PDB file of N, CA, C and O in Angstrom:
ATOM      1  N   MET A  36      67.076  -3.167  72.422  1.00  0.00           N
ATOM      2  CA  MET A  36      67.715  -3.207  73.728  1.00  0.00           C
ATOM      3  C   MET A  36      68.685  -2.044  73.843  1.00  0.00           C
ATOM      4  O   MET A  36      69.444  -1.748  72.930  1.00  0.00           O
ATOM      5  N   ALA A  37      68.690  -1.394  74.961  1.00  0.00           N
ATOM      6  CA  ALA A  37      69.554  -0.246  75.191  1.00  0.00           C
ATOM      7  C   ALA A  37      71.011  -0.679  75.321  1.00  0.00           C
ATOM      8  O   ALA A  37      71.311  -1.772  75.799  1.00  0.00           O
ATOM      9  N   ASP A  38      71.902   0.201  74.894  1.00  0.00           N
ATOM     10  CA  ASP A  38      73.329  -0.049  75.028  1.00  0.00           C
ATOM     11  C   ASP A  38      73.728   0.292  76.459  1.00  0.00           C
ATOM     12  O   ASP A  38      73.670   1.444  76.872  1.00  0.00           O
ATOM     13  N   LEU A  39      74.127  -0.687  77.239  1.00  0.00           N
ATOM     14  CA  LEU A  39      74.387  -0.498  78.657  1.00  0.00           C
ATOM     15  C   LEU A  39      75.850  -0.219  78.974  1.00  0.00           C
ATOM     16  O   LEU A  39      76.203  -0.081  80.140  1.00  0.00           O
ATOM     17  N   LYS A  40      76.701  -0.130  77.958  1.00  0.00           N
ATOM     18  CA  LYS A  40      78.122   0.059  78.262  1.00  0.00           C
ATOM     19  C   LYS A  40      78.384   1.441  78.839  1.00  0.00           C
ATOM     20  O   LYS A  40      77.684   2.409  78.544  1.00  0.00           O
ATOM     21  N   LYS A  41      79.405   1.490  79.714  1.00  0.00           N
ATOM     22  CA  LYS A  41      79.785   2.741  80.376  1.00  0.00           C
ATOM     23  C   LYS A  41      81.299   2.861  80.342  1.00  0.00           C
ATOM     24  O   LYS A  41      82.012   1.862  80.408  1.00  0.00           O
ATOM     25  N   LYS A  42      81.782   4.092  80.267  1.00  0.00           N
ATOM     26  CA  LYS A  42      83.215   4.355  80.351  1.00  0.00           C
ATOM     27  C   LYS A  42      83.583   4.507  81.818  1.00  0.00           C
ATOM     28  O   LYS A  42      82.841   5.090  82.602  1.00  0.00           O
ATOM     29  N   ALA A  43      84.736   4.000  82.180  1.00  0.00           N
ATOM     30  CA  ALA A  43      85.202   4.084  83.554  1.00  0.00           C
ATOM     31  C   ALA A  43      86.714   4.277  83.571  1.00  0.00           C
ATOM     32  O   ALA A  43      87.396   3.965  82.604  1.00  0.00           O
ATOM     33  N   ILE A  44      87.206   4.780  84.698  1.00  0.00           N
ATOM     34  CA  ILE A  44      88.638   4.958  84.903  1.00  0.00           C
ATOM     35  C   ILE A  44      89.033   4.170  86.145  1.00  0.00           C
ATOM     36  O   ILE A  44      88.327   4.180  87.162  1.00  0.00           O
ATOM     37  N   VAL A  45      90.172   3.500  86.063  1.00  0.00           N
ATOM     38  CA  VAL A  45      90.691   2.720  87.185  1.00  0.00           C
ATOM     39  C   VAL A  45      91.199   3.684  88.264  1.00  0.00           C
ATOM     40  O   VAL A  45      91.891   4.644  87.966  1.00  0.00           O
ATOM     41  N   LYS A  46      90.837   3.420  89.530  1.00  0.00           N
ATOM     42  CA  LYS A  46      91.146   4.318  90.640  1.00  0.00           C
ATOM     43  C   LYS A  46      92.595   4.243  91.127  1.00  0.00           C
ATOM     44  O   LYS A  46      93.128   5.218  91.628  1.00  0.00           O
ATOM     45  N   LYS A  47      93.219   3.067  91.061  1.00  0.00           N
ATOM     46  CA  LYS A  47      94.561   2.916  91.632  1.00  0.00           C
ATOM     47  C   LYS A  47      95.386   1.924  90.814  1.00  0.00           C
ATOM     48  O   LYS A  47      94.862   1.267  89.919  1.00  0.00           O
ATOM     49  N   ASN A  48      96.669   1.825  91.136  1.00  0.00           N
ATOM     50  CA  ASN A  48      97.555   0.892  90.434  1.00  0.00           C
ATOM     51  C   ASN A  48      97.319  -0.539  90.892  1.00  0.00           C
ATOM     52  O   ASN A  48      96.774  -0.782  91.970  1.00  0.00           O
ATOM     53  N   ASP A  49      97.764  -1.473  90.075  1.00  0.00           N
ATOM     54  CA  ASP A  49      97.681  -2.905  90.374  1.00  0.00           C
ATOM     55  C   ASP A  49      96.256  -3.385  90.621  1.00  0.00           C
ATOM     56  O   ASP A  49      95.969  -4.070  91.599  1.00  0.00           O
ATOM     57  N   VAL A  50      95.362  -3.022  89.714  1.00  0.00           N
ATOM     58  CA  VAL A  50      93.982  -3.504  89.744  1.00  0.00           C
ATOM     59  C   VAL A  50      93.872  -4.613  88.701  1.00  0.00           C
ATOM     60  O   VAL A  50      94.388  -4.492  87.593  1.00  0.00           O
ATOM     61  N   TYR A  51      93.220  -5.697  89.049  1.00  0.00           N
ATOM     62  CA  TYR A  51      93.129  -6.854  88.156  1.00  0.00           C
ATOM     63  C   TYR A  51      91.704  -7.103  87.689  1.00  0.00           C
ATOM     64  O   TYR A  51      90.746  -6.833  88.394  1.00  0.00           O
ATOM     65  N   SER A  52      91.614  -7.670  86.481  1.00  0.00           N
ATOM     66  CA  SER A  52      90.354  -8.251  86.026  1.00  0.00           C
ATOM     67  C   SER A  52      90.482  -9.756  86.253  1.00  0.00           C
ATOM     68  O   SER A  52      91.588 -10.296  86.307  1.00  0.00           O
ATOM     69  N   TYR A  53      89.336 -10.410  86.402  1.00  0.00           N
ATOM     70  CA  TYR A  53      89.324 -11.824  86.769  1.00  0.00           C
ATOM     71  C   TYR A  53      88.535 -12.649  85.762  1.00  0.00           C
ATOM     72  O   TYR A  53      87.684 -12.133  85.047  1.00  0.00           O
ATOM     73  N   ALA A  54      88.796 -13.956  85.747  1.00  0.00           N
ATOM     74  CA  ALA A  54      88.133 -14.869  84.819  1.00  0.00           C
ATOM     75  C   ALA A  54      86.658 -15.082  85.174  1.00  0.00           C
ATOM     76  O   ALA A  54      85.862 -15.466  84.314  1.00  0.00           O
ATOM     77  N   ARG A  55      86.291 -14.829  86.408  1.00  0.00           N
ATOM     78  CA  ARG A  55      84.896 -14.882  86.853  1.00  0.00           C
ATOM     79  C   ARG A  55      84.714 -13.836  87.942  1.00  0.00           C
ATOM     80  O   ARG A  55      85.702 -13.340  88.474  1.00  0.00           O
ATOM     81  N   PRO A  56      83.513 -13.456  88.286  1.00  0.00           N
ATOM     82  CA  PRO A  56      83.306 -12.371  89.257  1.00  0.00           C
ATOM     83  C   PRO A  56      83.607 -12.771  90.698  1.00  0.00           C
ATOM     84  O   PRO A  56      82.723 -12.936  91.529  1.00  0.00           O
ATOM     85  N   SER A  57      84.894 -12.955  90.990  1.00  0.00           N
ATOM     86  CA  SER A  57      85.350 -13.296  92.338  1.00  0.00           C
ATOM     87  C   SER A  57      86.823 -12.923  92.451  1.00  0.00           C
ATOM     88  O   SER A  57      87.602 -13.189  91.532  1.00  0.00           O
ATOM     89  N   LYS A  58      87.227 -12.342  93.571  1.00  0.00           N
ATOM     90  CA  LYS A  58      88.644 -12.007  93.777  1.00  0.00           C
ATOM     91  C   LYS A  58      89.483 -13.263  93.992  1.00  0.00           C
ATOM     92  O   LYS A  58      90.700 -13.199  94.001  1.00  0.00           O
ATOM     93  N   ASN A  59      88.833 -14.423  94.147  1.00  0.00           N
ATOM     94  CA  ASN A  59      89.543 -15.700  94.278  1.00  0.00           C
ATOM     95  C   ASN A  59      89.768 -16.364  92.924  1.00  0.00           C
ATOM     96  O   ASN A  59      90.413 -17.401  92.855  1.00  0.00           O
ATOM     97  N   ALA A  60      89.247 -15.781  91.865  1.00  0.00           N
ATOM     98  CA  ALA A  60      89.363 -16.348  90.523  1.00  0.00           C
ATOM     99  C   ALA A  60      90.745 -16.042  89.929  1.00  0.00           C
ATOM    100  O   ALA A  60      91.535 -15.274  90.492  1.00  0.00           O
ATOM    101  N   ILE A  61      91.018 -16.623  88.780  1.00  0.00           N
ATOM    102  CA  ILE A  61      92.274 -16.399  88.072  1.00  0.00           C
ATOM    103  C   ILE A  61      92.351 -14.951  87.607  1.00  0.00           C
ATOM    104  O   ILE A  61      91.406 -14.429  87.027  1.00  0.00           O
ATOM    105  N   LYS A  62      93.493 -14.305  87.874  1.00  0.00           N
ATOM    106  CA  LYS A  62      93.712 -12.935  87.406  1.00  0.00           C
ATOM    107  C   LYS A  62      94.007 -12.974  85.905  1.00  0.00           C
ATOM    108  O   LYS A  62      94.828 -13.772  85.459  1.00  0.00           O
ATOM    109  N   VAL A  63      93.349 -12.097  85.151  1.00  0.00           N
ATOM    110  CA  VAL A  63      93.494 -12.102  83.699  1.00  0.00           C
ATOM    111  C   VAL A  63      94.367 -10.952  83.214  1.00  0.00           C
ATOM    112  O   VAL A  63      95.328 -11.158  82.484  1.00  0.00           O
ATOM    113  N   ASN A  64      94.030  -9.730  83.579  1.00  0.00           N
ATOM    114  CA  ASN A  64      94.779  -8.548  83.152  1.00  0.00           C
ATOM    115  C   ASN A  64      95.013  -7.618  84.324  1.00  0.00           C
ATOM    116  O   ASN A  64      94.243  -7.601  85.281  1.00  0.00           O
ATOM    117  N   GLN A  65      96.063  -6.824  84.202  1.00  0.00           N
ATOM    118  CA  GLN A  65      96.386  -5.830  85.219  1.00  0.00           C
ATOM    119  C   GLN A  65      96.161  -4.444  84.645  1.00  0.00           C
ATOM    120  O   GLN A  65      96.511  -4.171  83.502  1.00  0.00           O
ATOM    121  N   PHE A  66      95.578  -3.552  85.454  1.00  0.00           N
ATOM    122  CA  PHE A  66      95.329  -2.165  85.059  1.00  0.00           C
ATOM    123  C   PHE A  66      96.009  -1.239  86.051  1.00  0.00           C
ATOM    124  O   PHE A  66      96.250  -1.613  87.192  1.00  0.00           O
ATOM    125  N   ASN A  67      96.290  -0.021  85.612  1.00  0.00           N
ATOM    126  CA  ASN A  67      96.921   0.976  86.460  1.00  0.00           C
ATOM    127  C   ASN A  67      96.031   2.201  86.583  1.00  0.00           C
ATOM    128  O   ASN A  67      95.125   2.406  85.772  1.00  0.00           O
ATOM    129  N   LYS A  68      96.328   3.029  87.560  1.00  0.00           N
ATOM    130  CA  LYS A  68      95.556   4.233  87.823  1.00  0.00           C
ATOM    131  C   LYS A  68      95.450   5.082  86.561  1.00  0.00           C
ATOM    132  O   LYS A  68      96.439   5.319  85.874  1.00  0.00           O
ATOM    133  N   GLY A  69      94.231   5.490  86.240  1.00  0.00           N
ATOM    134  CA  GLY A  69      93.986   6.342  85.079  1.00  0.00           C
ATOM    135  C   GLY A  69      93.657   5.601  83.801  1.00  0.00           C
ATOM    136  O   GLY A  69      93.248   6.219  82.819  1.00  0.00           O
ATOM    137  N   ASP A  70      93.822   4.275  83.763  1.00  0.00           N
ATOM    138  CA  ASP A  70      93.462   3.510  82.566  1.00  0.00           C
ATOM    139  C   ASP A  70      91.964   3.637  82.326  1.00  0.00           C
ATOM    140  O   ASP A  70      91.165   3.480  83.250  1.00  0.00           O
ATOM    141  N   GLU A  71      91.579   3.918  81.082  1.00  0.00           N
ATOM    142  CA  GLU A  71      90.167   4.027  80.738  1.00  0.00           C
ATOM    143  C   GLU A  71      89.694   2.699  80.156  1.00  0.00           C
ATOM    144  O   GLU A  71      90.339   2.136  79.282  1.00  0.00           O
ATOM    145  N   ILE A  72      88.583   2.212  80.673  1.00  0.00           N
ATOM    146  CA  ILE A  72      88.021   0.943  80.223  1.00  0.00           C
ATOM    147  C   ILE A  72      86.536   1.101  79.946  1.00  0.00           C
ATOM    148  O   ILE A  72      85.900   2.025  80.442  1.00  0.00           O
ATOM    149  N   THR A  73      85.991   0.201  79.152  1.00  0.00           N
ATOM    150  CA  THR A  73      84.554   0.148  78.893  1.00  0.00           C
ATOM    151  C   THR A  73      84.006  -1.054  79.649  1.00  0.00           C
ATOM    152  O   THR A  73      84.523  -2.167  79.516  1.00  0.00           O
ATOM    153  N   VAL A  74      82.981  -0.822  80.450  1.00  0.00           N
ATOM    154  CA  VAL A  74      82.409  -1.879  81.280  1.00  0.00           C
ATOM    155  C   VAL A  74      80.910  -2.017  81.018  1.00  0.00           C
ATOM    156  O   VAL A  74      80.267  -1.102  80.518  1.00  0.00           O
ATOM    157  N   TYR A  75      80.402  -3.176  81.370  1.00  0.00           N
ATOM    158  CA  TYR A  75      78.978  -3.483  81.223  1.00  0.00           C
ATOM    159  C   TYR A  75      78.467  -3.996  82.564  1.00  0.00           C
ATOM    160  O   TYR A  75      79.137  -4.799  83.209  1.00  0.00           O
ATOM    161  N   PRO A  76      77.300  -3.544  83.013  1.00  0.00           N
ATOM    162  CA  PRO A  76      76.770  -4.017  84.302  1.00  0.00           C
ATOM    163  C   PRO A  76      76.544  -5.522  84.287  1.00  0.00           C
ATOM    164  O   PRO A  76      76.165  -6.089  83.275  1.00  0.00           O
ATOM    165  N   LEU A  77      76.808  -6.141  85.427  1.00  0.00           N
ATOM    166  CA  LEU A  77      76.639  -7.590  85.523  1.00  0.00           C
ATOM    167  C   LEU A  77      75.808  -7.926  86.757  1.00  0.00           C
ATOM    168  O   LEU A  77      74.604  -8.098  86.662  1.00  0.00           O
ATOM    169  N   ILE A  78      76.445  -8.027  87.885  1.00  0.00           N
ATOM    170  CA  ILE A  78      75.758  -8.274  89.154  1.00  0.00           C
ATOM    171  C   ILE A  78      76.247  -7.238  90.154  1.00  0.00           C
ATOM    172  O   ILE A  78      77.247  -6.558  89.907  1.00  0.00           O
ATOM    173  N   LYS A  79      75.599  -7.126  91.273  1.00  0.00           N
ATOM    174  CA  LYS A  79      75.975  -6.120  92.267  1.00  0.00           C
ATOM    175  C   LYS A  79      77.453  -6.272  92.646  1.00  0.00           C
ATOM    176  O   LYS A  79      77.889  -7.346  93.055  1.00  0.00           O
ATOM    177  N   GLY A  80      78.189  -5.174  92.480  1.00  0.00           N
ATOM    178  CA  GLY A  80      79.592  -5.158  92.862  1.00  0.00           C
ATOM    179  C   GLY A  80      80.575  -5.558  91.773  1.00  0.00           C
ATOM    180  O   GLY A  80      81.774  -5.410  91.936  1.00  0.00           O
ATOM    181  N   TRP A  81      80.074  -6.073  90.648  1.00  0.00           N
ATOM    182  CA  TRP A  81      80.949  -6.538  89.565  1.00  0.00           C
ATOM    183  C   TRP A  81      80.488  -6.012  88.216  1.00  0.00           C
ATOM    184  O   TRP A  81      79.290  -5.893  87.961  1.00  0.00           O
ATOM    185  N   LEU A  82      81.467  -5.738  87.362  1.00  0.00           N
ATOM    186  CA  LEU A  82      81.199  -5.283  85.998  1.00  0.00           C
ATOM    187  C   LEU A  82      81.947  -6.191  85.029  1.00  0.00           C
ATOM    188  O   LEU A  82      82.958  -6.797  85.375  1.00  0.00           O
ATOM    189  N   GLU A  83      81.437  -6.265  83.823  1.00  0.00           N
ATOM    190  CA  GLU A  83      82.018  -7.129  82.800  1.00  0.00           C
ATOM    191  C   GLU A  83      82.832  -6.292  81.815  1.00  0.00           C
ATOM    192  O   GLU A  83      82.416  -5.215  81.402  1.00  0.00           O
ATOM    193  N   LEU A  84      83.992  -6.809  81.449  1.00  0.00           N
ATOM    194  CA  LEU A  84      84.807  -6.240  80.377  1.00  0.00           C
ATOM    195  C   LEU A  84      84.688  -7.191  79.192  1.00  0.00           C
ATOM    196  O   LEU A  84      84.589  -8.395  79.378  1.00  0.00           O
ATOM    197  N   ARG A  85      84.722  -6.658  77.996  1.00  0.00           N
ATOM    198  CA  ARG A  85      84.614  -7.503  76.801  1.00  0.00           C
ATOM    199  C   ARG A  85      85.734  -7.186  75.816  1.00  0.00           C
ATOM    200  O   ARG A  85      85.490  -6.724  74.699  1.00  0.00           O
ATOM    201  N   PRO A  86      86.989  -7.432  76.203  1.00  0.00           N
ATOM    202  CA  PRO A  86      88.098  -7.129  75.298  1.00  0.00           C
ATOM    203  C   PRO A  86      88.148  -8.101  74.122  1.00  0.00           C
ATOM    204  O   PRO A  86      87.720  -9.249  74.226  1.00  0.00           O
ATOM    205  N   VAL A  87      88.682  -7.616  73.002  1.00  0.00           N
ATOM    206  CA  VAL A  87      88.820  -8.440  71.801  1.00  0.00           C
ATOM    207  C   VAL A  87      90.306  -8.673  71.562  1.00  0.00           C
ATOM    208  O   VAL A  87      91.106  -7.736  71.558  1.00  0.00           O
ATOM    209  N   ASP A  88      90.684  -9.942  71.373  1.00  0.00           N
ATOM    210  CA  ASP A  88      92.073 -10.293  71.077  1.00  0.00           C
ATOM    211  C   ASP A  88      92.467  -9.796  69.699  1.00  0.00           C
ATOM    212  O   ASP A  88      91.623  -9.417  68.888  1.00  0.00           O
ATOM    213  N   THR A  89      93.753  -9.865  69.418  1.00  0.00           N
ATOM    214  CA  THR A  89      94.256  -9.450  68.104  1.00  0.00           C
ATOM    215  C   THR A  89      93.715 -10.331  66.988  1.00  0.00           C
ATOM    216  O   THR A  89      93.633  -9.906  65.848  1.00  0.00           O
ATOM    217  N   ASP A  90      93.315 -11.557  67.312  1.00  0.00           N
ATOM    218  CA  ASP A  90      92.756 -12.460  66.292  1.00  0.00           C
ATOM    219  C   ASP A  90      91.238 -12.306  66.152  1.00  0.00           C
ATOM    220  O   ASP A  90      90.598 -13.054  65.427  1.00  0.00           O
ATOM    221  N   GLY A  91      90.654 -11.312  66.852  1.00  0.00           N
ATOM    222  CA  GLY A  91      89.232 -11.021  66.696  1.00  0.00           C
ATOM    223  C   GLY A  91      88.306 -11.783  67.622  1.00  0.00           C
ATOM    224  O   GLY A  91      87.090 -11.646  67.532  1.00  0.00           O
ATOM    225  N   ILE A  92      88.845 -12.564  68.540  1.00  0.00           N
ATOM    226  CA  ILE A  92      88.016 -13.332  69.465  1.00  0.00           C
ATOM    227  C   ILE A  92      87.725 -12.488  70.704  1.00  0.00           C
ATOM    228  O   ILE A  92      88.635 -11.935  71.316  1.00  0.00           O
ATOM    229  N   MET A  93      86.446 -12.376  71.063  1.00  0.00           N
ATOM    230  CA  MET A  93      86.059 -11.598  72.233  1.00  0.00           C
ATOM    231  C   MET A  93      86.134 -12.467  73.484  1.00  0.00           C
ATOM    232  O   MET A  93      85.661 -13.589  73.501  1.00  0.00           O
ATOM    233  N   ASN A  94      86.752 -11.926  74.506  1.00  0.00           N
ATOM    234  CA  ASN A  94      86.864 -12.606  75.801  1.00  0.00           C
ATOM    235  C   ASN A  94      85.934 -11.941  76.799  1.00  0.00           C
ATOM    236  O   ASN A  94      85.441 -10.849  76.558  1.00  0.00           O
ATOM    237  N   THR A  95      85.736 -12.586  77.922  1.00  0.00           N
ATOM    238  CA  THR A  95      84.959 -11.989  78.994  1.00  0.00           C
ATOM    239  C   THR A  95      85.823 -11.954  80.239  1.00  0.00           C
ATOM    240  O   THR A  95      86.423 -12.957  80.611  1.00  0.00           O
ATOM    241  N   GLU A  96      85.905 -10.776  80.847  1.00  0.00           N
ATOM    242  CA  GLU A  96      86.636 -10.592  82.091  1.00  0.00           C
ATOM    243  C   GLU A  96      85.741  -9.812  83.040  1.00  0.00           C
ATOM    244  O   GLU A  96      84.779  -9.187  82.608  1.00  0.00           O
ATOM    245  N   PHE A  97      86.080  -9.836  84.311  1.00  0.00           N
ATOM    246  CA  PHE A  97      85.263  -9.167  85.313  1.00  0.00           C
ATOM    247  C   PHE A  97      86.140  -8.296  86.196  1.00  0.00           C
ATOM    248  O   PHE A  97      87.269  -8.655  86.504  1.00  0.00           O
ATOM    249  N   ILE A  98      85.604  -7.141  86.602  1.00  0.00           N
ATOM    250  CA  ILE A  98      86.326  -6.220  87.464  1.00  0.00           C
ATOM    251  C   ILE A  98      85.385  -5.745  88.567  1.00  0.00           C
ATOM    252  O   ILE A  98      84.191  -5.555  88.333  1.00  0.00           O
ATOM    253  N   ALA A  99      85.948  -5.594  89.767  1.00  0.00           N
ATOM    254  CA  ALA A  99      85.143  -5.149  90.909  1.00  0.00           C
ATOM    255  C   ALA A  99      84.764  -3.682  90.729  1.00  0.00           C
ATOM    256  O   ALA A  99      85.596  -2.855  90.364  1.00  0.00           O
ATOM    257  N   GLU A 100      83.520  -3.359  90.993  1.00  0.00           N
ATOM    258  CA  GLU A 100      83.023  -1.990  90.856  1.00  0.00           C
ATOM    259  C   GLU A 100      83.763  -1.034  91.799  1.00  0.00           C
ATOM    260  O   GLU A 100      83.967   0.127  91.478  1.00  0.00           O
ATOM    261  N   SER A 101      84.232  -1.530  92.913  1.00  0.00           N
ATOM    262  CA  SER A 101      84.946  -0.698  93.884  1.00  0.00           C
ATOM    263  C   SER A 101      86.306  -0.222  93.364  1.00  0.00           C
ATOM    264  O   SER A 101      86.889   0.705  93.911  1.00  0.00           O
ATOM    265  N   GLU A 102      86.807  -0.835  92.307  1.00  0.00           N
ATOM    266  CA  GLU A 102      88.130  -0.507  91.768  1.00  0.00           C
ATOM    267  C   GLU A 102      88.092   0.583  90.684  1.00  0.00           C
ATOM    268  O   GLU A 102      89.126   1.013  90.213  1.00  0.00           O
ATOM    269  N   ILE A 103      86.897   0.997  90.274  1.00  0.00           N
ATOM    270  CA  ILE A 103      86.782   1.949  89.167  1.00  0.00           C
ATOM    271  C   ILE A 103      85.874   3.112  89.538  1.00  0.00           C
ATOM    272  O   ILE A 103      85.120   3.036  90.518  1.00  0.00           O
ATOM    273  N   LYS A 104      85.936   4.176  88.746  1.00  0.00           N
ATOM    274  CA  LYS A 104      84.946   5.264  88.869  1.00  0.00           C
ATOM    275  C   LYS A 104      84.441   5.561  87.465  1.00  0.00           C
ATOM    276  O   LYS A 104      85.189   5.495  86.488  1.00  0.00           O
ATOM    277  N   PHE A 105      83.174   5.883  87.370  1.00  0.00           N
ATOM    278  CA  PHE A 105      82.547   6.106  86.074  1.00  0.00           C
ATOM    279  C   PHE A 105      82.862   7.492  85.543  1.00  0.00           C
ATOM    280  O   PHE A 105      82.971   8.447  86.291  1.00  0.00           O
ATOM    281  N   VAL A 106      83.007   7.571  84.218  1.00  0.00           N
ATOM    282  CA  VAL A 106      83.241   8.837  83.523  1.00  0.00           C
ATOM    283  C   VAL A 106      81.918   9.322  82.991  1.00  0.00           C
ATOM    284  O   VAL A 106      81.141   8.546  82.439  1.00  0.00           O
ATOM    285  N   LYS A 107      81.643  10.600  83.154  1.00  0.00           N
ATOM    286  CA  LYS A 107      80.367  11.143  82.668  1.00  0.00           C
ATOM    287  C   LYS A 107      80.472  11.569  81.232  1.00  0.00           C
ATOM    288  O   LYS A 107      81.470  11.843  80.702  1.00  0.00           O
TER     289      LYS A 107
END
């Protein structure tokens, strides 16, 4: 299976990731303009983040595609 992860940069300040792919969901993390993140395609308009906690547990968060731009 191909590695689908992509590097992206957050477009503006006060951008949030969510617990599920909806702006009505619980906000999980806040990002600022210029933050570089790794995202994975999910559904149209949403991308998945897979951050790992300090204890080694991987979480799943979602960010709107409109809030980021891809790095080449």
